GROMACS .gro file of N, CA and C in nm:
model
  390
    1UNK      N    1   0.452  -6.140   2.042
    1UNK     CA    2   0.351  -6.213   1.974
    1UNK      C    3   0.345  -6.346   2.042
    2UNK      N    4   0.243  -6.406   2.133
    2UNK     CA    5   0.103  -6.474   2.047
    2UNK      C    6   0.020  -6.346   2.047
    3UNK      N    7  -0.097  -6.393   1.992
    3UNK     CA    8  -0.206  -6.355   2.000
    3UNK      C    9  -0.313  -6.436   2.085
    4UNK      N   10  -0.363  -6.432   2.185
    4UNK     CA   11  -0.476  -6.499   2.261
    4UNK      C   12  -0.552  -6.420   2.247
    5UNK      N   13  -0.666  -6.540   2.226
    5UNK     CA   14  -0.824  -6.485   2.248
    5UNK      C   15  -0.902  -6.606   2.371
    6UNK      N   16  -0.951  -6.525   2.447
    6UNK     CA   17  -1.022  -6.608   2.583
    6UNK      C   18  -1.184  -6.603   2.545
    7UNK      N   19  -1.250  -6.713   2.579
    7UNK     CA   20  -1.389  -6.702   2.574
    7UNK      C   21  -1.442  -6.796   2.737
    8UNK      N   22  -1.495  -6.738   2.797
    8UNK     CA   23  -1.537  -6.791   2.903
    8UNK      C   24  -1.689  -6.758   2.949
    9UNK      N   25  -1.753  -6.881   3.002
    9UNK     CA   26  -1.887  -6.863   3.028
    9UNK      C   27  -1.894  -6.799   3.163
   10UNK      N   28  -2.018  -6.733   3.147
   10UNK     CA   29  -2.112  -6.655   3.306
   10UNK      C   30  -1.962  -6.608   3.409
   11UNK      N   31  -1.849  -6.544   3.338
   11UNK     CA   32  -1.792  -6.447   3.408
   11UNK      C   33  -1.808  -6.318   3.422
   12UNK      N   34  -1.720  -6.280   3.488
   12UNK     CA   35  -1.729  -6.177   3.563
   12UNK      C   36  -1.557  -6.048   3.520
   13UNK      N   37  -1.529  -5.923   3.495
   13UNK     CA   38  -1.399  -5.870   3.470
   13UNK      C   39  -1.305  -5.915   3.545
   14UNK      N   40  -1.314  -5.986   3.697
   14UNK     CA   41  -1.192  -6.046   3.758
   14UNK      C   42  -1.145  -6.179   3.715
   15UNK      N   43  -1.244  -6.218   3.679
   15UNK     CA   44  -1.207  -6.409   3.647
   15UNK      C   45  -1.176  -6.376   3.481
   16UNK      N   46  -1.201  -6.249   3.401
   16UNK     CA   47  -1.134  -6.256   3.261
   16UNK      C   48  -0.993  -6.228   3.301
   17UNK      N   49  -0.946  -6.111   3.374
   17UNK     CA   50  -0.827  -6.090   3.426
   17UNK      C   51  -0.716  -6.173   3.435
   18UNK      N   52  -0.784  -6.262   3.538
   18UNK     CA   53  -0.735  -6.409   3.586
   18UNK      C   54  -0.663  -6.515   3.527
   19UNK      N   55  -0.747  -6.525   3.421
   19UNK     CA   56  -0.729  -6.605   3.319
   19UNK      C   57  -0.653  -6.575   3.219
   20UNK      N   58  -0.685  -6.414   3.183
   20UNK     CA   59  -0.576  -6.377   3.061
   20UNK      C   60  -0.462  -6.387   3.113
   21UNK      N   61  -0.397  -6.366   3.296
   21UNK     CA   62  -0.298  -6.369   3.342
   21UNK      C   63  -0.229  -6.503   3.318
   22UNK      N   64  -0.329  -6.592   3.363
   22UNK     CA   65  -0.295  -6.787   3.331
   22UNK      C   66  -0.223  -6.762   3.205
   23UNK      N   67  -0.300  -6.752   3.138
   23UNK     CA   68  -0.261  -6.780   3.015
   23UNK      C   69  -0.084  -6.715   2.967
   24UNK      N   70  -0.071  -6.585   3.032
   24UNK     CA   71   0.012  -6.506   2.906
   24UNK      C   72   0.135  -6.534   3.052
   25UNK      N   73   0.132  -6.555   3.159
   25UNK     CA   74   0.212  -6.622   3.245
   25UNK      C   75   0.271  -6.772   3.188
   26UNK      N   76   0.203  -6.843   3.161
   26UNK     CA   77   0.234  -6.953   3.098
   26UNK      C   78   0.279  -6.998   2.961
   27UNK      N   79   0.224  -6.835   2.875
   27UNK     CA   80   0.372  -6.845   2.788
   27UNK      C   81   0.486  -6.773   2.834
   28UNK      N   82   0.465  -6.732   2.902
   28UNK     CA   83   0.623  -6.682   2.911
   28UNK      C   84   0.702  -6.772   2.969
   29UNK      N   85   0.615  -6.850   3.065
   29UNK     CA   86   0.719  -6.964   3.141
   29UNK      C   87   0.757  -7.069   3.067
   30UNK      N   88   0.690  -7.144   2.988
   30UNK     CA   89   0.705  -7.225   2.882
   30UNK      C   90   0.727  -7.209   2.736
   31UNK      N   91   0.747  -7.085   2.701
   31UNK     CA   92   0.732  -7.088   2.541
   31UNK      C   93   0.841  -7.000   2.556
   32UNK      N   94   0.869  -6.860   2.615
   32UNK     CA   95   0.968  -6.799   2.670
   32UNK      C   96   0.945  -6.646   2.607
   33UNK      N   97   0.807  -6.646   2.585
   33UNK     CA   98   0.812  -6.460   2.521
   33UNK      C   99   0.853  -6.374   2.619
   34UNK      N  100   0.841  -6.314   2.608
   34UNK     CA  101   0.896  -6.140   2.690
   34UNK      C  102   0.782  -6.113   2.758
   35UNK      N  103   0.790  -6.049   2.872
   35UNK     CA  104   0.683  -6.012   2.956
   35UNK      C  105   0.583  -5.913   2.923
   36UNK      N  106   0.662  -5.816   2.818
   36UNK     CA  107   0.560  -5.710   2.786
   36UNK      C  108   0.486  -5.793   2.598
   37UNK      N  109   0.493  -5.827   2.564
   37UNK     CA  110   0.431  -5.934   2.451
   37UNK      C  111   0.301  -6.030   2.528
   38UNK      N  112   0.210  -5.892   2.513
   38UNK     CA  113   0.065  -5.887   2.581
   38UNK      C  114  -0.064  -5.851   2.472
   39UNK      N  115  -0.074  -5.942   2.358
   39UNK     CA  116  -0.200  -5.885   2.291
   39UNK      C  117  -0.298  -6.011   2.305
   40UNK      N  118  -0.385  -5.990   2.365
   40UNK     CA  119  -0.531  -6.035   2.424
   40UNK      C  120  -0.671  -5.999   2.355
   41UNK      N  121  -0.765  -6.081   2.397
   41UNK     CA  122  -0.878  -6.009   2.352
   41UNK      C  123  -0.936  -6.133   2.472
   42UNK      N  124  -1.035  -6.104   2.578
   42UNK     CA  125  -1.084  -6.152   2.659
   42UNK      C  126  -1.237  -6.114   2.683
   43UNK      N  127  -1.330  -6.225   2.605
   43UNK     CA  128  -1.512  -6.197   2.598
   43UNK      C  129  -1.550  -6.298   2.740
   44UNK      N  130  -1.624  -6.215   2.774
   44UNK     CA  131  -1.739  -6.307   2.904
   44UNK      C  132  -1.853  -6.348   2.792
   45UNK      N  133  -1.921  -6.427   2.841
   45UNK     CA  134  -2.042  -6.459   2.796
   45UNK      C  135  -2.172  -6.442   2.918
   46UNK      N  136  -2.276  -6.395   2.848
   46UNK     CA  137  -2.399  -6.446   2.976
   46UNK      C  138  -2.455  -6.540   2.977
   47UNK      N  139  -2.450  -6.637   2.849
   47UNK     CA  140  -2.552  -6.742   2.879
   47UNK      C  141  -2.691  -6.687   2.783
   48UNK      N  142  -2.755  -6.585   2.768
   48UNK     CA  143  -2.827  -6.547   2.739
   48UNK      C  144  -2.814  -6.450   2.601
   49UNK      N  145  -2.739  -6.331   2.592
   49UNK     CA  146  -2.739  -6.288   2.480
   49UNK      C  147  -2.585  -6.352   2.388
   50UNK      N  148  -2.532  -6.382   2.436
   50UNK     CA  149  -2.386  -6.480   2.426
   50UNK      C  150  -2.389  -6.622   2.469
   51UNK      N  151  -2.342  -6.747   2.429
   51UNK     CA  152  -2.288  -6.831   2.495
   51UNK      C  153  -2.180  -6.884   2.446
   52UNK      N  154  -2.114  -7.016   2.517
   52UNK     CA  155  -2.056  -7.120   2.439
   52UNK      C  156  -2.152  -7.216   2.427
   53UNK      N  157  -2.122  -7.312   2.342
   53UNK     CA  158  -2.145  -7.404   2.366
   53UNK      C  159  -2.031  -7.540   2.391
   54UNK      N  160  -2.050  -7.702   2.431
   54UNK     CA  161  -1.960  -7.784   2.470
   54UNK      C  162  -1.993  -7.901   2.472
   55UNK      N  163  -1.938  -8.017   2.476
   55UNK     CA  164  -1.969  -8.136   2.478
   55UNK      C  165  -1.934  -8.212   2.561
   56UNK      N  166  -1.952  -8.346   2.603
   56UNK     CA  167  -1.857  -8.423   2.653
   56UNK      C  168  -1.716  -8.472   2.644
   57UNK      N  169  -1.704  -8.463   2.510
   57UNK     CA  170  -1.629  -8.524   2.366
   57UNK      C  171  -1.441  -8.555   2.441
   58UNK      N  172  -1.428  -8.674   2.372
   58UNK     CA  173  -1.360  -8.766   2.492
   58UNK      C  174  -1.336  -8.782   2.599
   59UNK      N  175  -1.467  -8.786   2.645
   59UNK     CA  176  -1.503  -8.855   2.806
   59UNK      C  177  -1.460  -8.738   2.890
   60UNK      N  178  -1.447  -8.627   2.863
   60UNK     CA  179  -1.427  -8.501   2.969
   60UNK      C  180  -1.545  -8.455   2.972
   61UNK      N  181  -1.563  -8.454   3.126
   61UNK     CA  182  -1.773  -8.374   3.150
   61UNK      C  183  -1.689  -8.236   3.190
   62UNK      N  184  -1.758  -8.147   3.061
   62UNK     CA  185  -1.696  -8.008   3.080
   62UNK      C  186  -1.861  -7.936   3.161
   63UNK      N  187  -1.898  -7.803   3.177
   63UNK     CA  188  -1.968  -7.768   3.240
   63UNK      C  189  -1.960  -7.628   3.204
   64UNK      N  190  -2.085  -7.547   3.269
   64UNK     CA  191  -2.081  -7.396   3.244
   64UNK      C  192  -1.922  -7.332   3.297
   65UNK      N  193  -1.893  -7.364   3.339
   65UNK     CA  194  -1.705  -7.313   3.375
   65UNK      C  195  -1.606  -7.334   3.261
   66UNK      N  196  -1.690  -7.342   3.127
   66UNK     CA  197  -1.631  -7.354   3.019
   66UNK      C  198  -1.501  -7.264   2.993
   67UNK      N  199  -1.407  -7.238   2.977
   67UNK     CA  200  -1.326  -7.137   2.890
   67UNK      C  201  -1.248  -7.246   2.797
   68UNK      N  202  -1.274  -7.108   2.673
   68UNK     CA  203  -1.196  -7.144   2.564
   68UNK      C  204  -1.101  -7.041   2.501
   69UNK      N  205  -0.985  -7.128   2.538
   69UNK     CA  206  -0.811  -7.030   2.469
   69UNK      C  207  -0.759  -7.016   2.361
   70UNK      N  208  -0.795  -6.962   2.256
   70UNK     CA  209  -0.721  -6.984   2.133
   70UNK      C  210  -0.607  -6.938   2.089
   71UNK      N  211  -0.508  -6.961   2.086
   71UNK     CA  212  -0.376  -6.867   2.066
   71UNK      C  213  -0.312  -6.907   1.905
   72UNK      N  214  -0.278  -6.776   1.813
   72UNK     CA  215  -0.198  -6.781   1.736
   72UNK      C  216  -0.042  -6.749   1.733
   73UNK      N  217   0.036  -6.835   1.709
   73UNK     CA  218   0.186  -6.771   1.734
   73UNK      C  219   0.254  -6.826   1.593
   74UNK      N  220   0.403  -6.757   1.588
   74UNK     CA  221   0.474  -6.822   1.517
   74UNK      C  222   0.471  -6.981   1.560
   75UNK      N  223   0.517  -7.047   1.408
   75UNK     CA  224   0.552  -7.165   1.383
   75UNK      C  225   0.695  -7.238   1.477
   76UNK      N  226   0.716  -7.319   1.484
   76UNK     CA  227   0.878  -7.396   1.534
   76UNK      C  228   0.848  -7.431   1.705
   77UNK      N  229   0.799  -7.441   1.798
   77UNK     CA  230   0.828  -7.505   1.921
   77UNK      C  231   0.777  -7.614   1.928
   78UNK      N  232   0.853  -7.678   1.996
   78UNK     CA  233   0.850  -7.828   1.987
   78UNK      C  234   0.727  -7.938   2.033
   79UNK      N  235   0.700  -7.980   2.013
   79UNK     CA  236   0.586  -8.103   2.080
   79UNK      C  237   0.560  -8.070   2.221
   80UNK      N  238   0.692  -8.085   2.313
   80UNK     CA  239   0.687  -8.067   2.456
   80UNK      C  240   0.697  -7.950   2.499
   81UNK      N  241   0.745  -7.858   2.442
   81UNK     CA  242   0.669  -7.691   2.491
   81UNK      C  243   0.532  -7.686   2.442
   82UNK      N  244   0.465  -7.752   2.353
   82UNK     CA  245   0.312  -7.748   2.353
   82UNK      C  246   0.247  -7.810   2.455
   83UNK      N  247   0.324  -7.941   2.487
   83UNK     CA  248   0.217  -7.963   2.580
   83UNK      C  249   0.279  -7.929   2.717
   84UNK      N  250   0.423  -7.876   2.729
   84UNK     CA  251   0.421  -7.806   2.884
   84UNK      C  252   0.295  -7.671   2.861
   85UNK      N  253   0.289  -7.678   2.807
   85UNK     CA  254   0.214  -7.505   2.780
   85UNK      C  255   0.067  -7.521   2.827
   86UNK      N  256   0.042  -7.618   2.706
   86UNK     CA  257  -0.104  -7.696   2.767
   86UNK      C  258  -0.169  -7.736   2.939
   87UNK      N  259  -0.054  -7.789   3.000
   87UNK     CA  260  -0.091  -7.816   3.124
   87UNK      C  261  -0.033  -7.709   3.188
   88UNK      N  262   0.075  -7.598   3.184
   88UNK     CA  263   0.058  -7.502   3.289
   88UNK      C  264  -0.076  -7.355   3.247
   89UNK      N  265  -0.136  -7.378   3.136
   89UNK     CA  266  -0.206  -7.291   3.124
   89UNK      C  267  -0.383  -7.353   3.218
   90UNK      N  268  -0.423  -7.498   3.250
   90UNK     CA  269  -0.462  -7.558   3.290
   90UNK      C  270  -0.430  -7.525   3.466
   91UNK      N  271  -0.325  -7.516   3.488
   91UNK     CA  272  -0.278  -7.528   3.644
   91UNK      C  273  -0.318  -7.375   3.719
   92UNK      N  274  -0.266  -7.314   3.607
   92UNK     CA  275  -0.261  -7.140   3.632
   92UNK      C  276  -0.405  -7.113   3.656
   93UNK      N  277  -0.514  -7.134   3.552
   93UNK     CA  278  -0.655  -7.110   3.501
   93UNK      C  279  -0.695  -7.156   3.635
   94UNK      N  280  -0.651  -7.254   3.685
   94UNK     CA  281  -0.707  -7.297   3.851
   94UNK      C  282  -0.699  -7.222   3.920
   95UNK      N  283  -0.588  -7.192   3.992
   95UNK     CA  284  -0.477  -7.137   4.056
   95UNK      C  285  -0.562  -6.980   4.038
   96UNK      N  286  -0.564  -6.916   3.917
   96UNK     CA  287  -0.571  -6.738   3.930
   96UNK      C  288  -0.727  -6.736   3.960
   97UNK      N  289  -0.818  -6.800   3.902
   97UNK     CA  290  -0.934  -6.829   3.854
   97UNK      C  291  -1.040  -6.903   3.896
   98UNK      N  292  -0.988  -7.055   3.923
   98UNK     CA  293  -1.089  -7.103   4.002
   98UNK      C  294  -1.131  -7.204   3.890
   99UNK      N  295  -1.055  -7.233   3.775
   99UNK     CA  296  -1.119  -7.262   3.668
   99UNK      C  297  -1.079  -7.433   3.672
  100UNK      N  298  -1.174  -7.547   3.710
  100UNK     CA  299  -1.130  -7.649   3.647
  100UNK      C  300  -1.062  -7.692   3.553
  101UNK      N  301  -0.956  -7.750   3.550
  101UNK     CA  302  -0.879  -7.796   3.451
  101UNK      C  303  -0.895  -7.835   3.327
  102UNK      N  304  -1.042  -7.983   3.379
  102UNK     CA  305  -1.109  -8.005   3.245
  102UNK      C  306  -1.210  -7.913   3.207
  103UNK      N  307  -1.179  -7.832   3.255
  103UNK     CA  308  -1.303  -7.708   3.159
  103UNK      C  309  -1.195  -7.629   3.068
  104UNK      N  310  -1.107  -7.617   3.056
  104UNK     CA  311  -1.001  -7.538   2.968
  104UNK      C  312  -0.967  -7.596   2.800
  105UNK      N  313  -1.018  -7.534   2.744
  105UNK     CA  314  -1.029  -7.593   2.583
  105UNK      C  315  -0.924  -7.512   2.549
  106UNK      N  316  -0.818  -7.616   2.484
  106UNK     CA  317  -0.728  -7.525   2.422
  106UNK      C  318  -0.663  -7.544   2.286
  107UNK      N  319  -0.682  -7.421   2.173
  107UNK     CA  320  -0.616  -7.449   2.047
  107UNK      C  321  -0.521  -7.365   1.964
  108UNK      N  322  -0.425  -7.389   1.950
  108UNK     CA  323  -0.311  -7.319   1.850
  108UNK      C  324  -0.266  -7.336   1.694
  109UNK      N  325  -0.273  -7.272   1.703
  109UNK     CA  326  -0.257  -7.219   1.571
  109UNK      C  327  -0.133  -7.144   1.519
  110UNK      N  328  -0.023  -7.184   1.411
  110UNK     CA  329   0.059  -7.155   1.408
  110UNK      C  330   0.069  -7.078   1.253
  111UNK      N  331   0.138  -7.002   1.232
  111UNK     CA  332   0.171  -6.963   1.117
  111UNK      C  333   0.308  -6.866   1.118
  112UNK      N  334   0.351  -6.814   1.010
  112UNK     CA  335   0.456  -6.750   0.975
  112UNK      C  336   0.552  -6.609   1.024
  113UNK      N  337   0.619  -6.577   0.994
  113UNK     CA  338   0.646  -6.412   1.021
  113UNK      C  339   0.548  -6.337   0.936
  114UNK      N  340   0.579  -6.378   0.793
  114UNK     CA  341   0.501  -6.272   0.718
  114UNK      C  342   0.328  -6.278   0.751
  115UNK      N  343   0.298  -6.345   0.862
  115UNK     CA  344   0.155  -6.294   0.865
  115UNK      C  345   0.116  -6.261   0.989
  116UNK      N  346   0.181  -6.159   1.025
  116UNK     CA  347   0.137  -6.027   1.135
  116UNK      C  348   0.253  -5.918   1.080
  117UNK      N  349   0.137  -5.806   1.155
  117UNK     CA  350   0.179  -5.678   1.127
  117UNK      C  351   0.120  -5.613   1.247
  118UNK      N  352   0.228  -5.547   1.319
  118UNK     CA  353   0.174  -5.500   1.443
  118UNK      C  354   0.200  -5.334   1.475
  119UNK      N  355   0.148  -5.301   1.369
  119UNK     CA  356   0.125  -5.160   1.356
  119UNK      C  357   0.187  -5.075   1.186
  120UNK      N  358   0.144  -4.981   1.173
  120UNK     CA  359   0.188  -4.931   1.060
  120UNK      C  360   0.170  -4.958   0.877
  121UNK      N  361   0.111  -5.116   0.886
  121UNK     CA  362   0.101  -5.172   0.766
  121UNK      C  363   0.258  -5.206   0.757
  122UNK      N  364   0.318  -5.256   0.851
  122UNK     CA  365   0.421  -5.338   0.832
  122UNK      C  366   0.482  -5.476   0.878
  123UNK      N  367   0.514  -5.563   0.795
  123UNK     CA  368   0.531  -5.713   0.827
  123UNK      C  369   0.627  -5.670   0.923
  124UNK      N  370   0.677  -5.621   1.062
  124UNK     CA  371   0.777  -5.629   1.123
  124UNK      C  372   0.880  -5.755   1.133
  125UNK      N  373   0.835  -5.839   1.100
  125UNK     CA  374   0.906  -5.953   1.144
  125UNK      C  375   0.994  -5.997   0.983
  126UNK      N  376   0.952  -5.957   0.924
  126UNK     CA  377   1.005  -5.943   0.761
  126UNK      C  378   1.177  -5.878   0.740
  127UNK      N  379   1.276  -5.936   0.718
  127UNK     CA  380   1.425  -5.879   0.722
  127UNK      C  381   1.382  -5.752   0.637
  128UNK      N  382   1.462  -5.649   0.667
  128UNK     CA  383   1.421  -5.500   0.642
  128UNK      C  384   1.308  -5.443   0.623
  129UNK      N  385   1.226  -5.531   0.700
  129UNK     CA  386   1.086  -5.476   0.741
  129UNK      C  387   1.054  -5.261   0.798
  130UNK      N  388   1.145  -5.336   0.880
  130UNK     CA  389   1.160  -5.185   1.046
  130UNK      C  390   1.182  -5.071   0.948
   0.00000   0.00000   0.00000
């Protein structure tokens, strides 16, 4: 577990790839999940029947190279694994992708054990859950 969801403008299936890689590379390097703790959901947009939309909003000129990362995980890591996380998911998104740095919107969201269930109708993470 996290859970990421990617939203990125006027891509293409290699640059979603790319990016979901940024991303789930960079928790593992910084947050420290397991390599196979891979649940994604990665939308392109066209611009036309889909978009984002974006702002300037504190002085970052973002642009159609928009992506936006939303990840839910458990609660507890610290300030500075958020923001190592923040800037290697930024470095990577370059790096796999092509993706400007300040185009990378990123937000987390934290909550509990008891709220995922990853198969079965069971809180796995719940003591005598399994």
């Amino acid at each position: 577990m996290p859970f990421v969801r990617i939203d990125a403008l006027g891509t293409d299936s290699e640059r979603l790839d790319a990016l979901g890689r940024a991303v789930h590379d960079a928790l593992v390097e910084t947050i420290g999940f397991p390599p196979d703790d891979l649940f994604q959901v990665l939308t392109g947009h066209d611009g036309v029947n889909s978009t984002l939309r974006y702002g300037g909003y504190l002085g970052i000129p973002r642009d159609d190279g928009i992506v936006y990362v939303a990840i839910t995980m458990r609660s507890g890591r610290a300030p500075e694994q958020k923001r190592a996380l923040y800037r290697r998911i930024a470095e990577l998104a370059h790096a796999y992708a092509g993706t400007e740095p300040r185009n990378v919107f990123i937000t987390l969201t934290e909550n509990e054990s008891i709220d995922w269930s990853f198969g079965h109708g069971v809180a796995q993470y719940e003591p005598g859950a399994r």
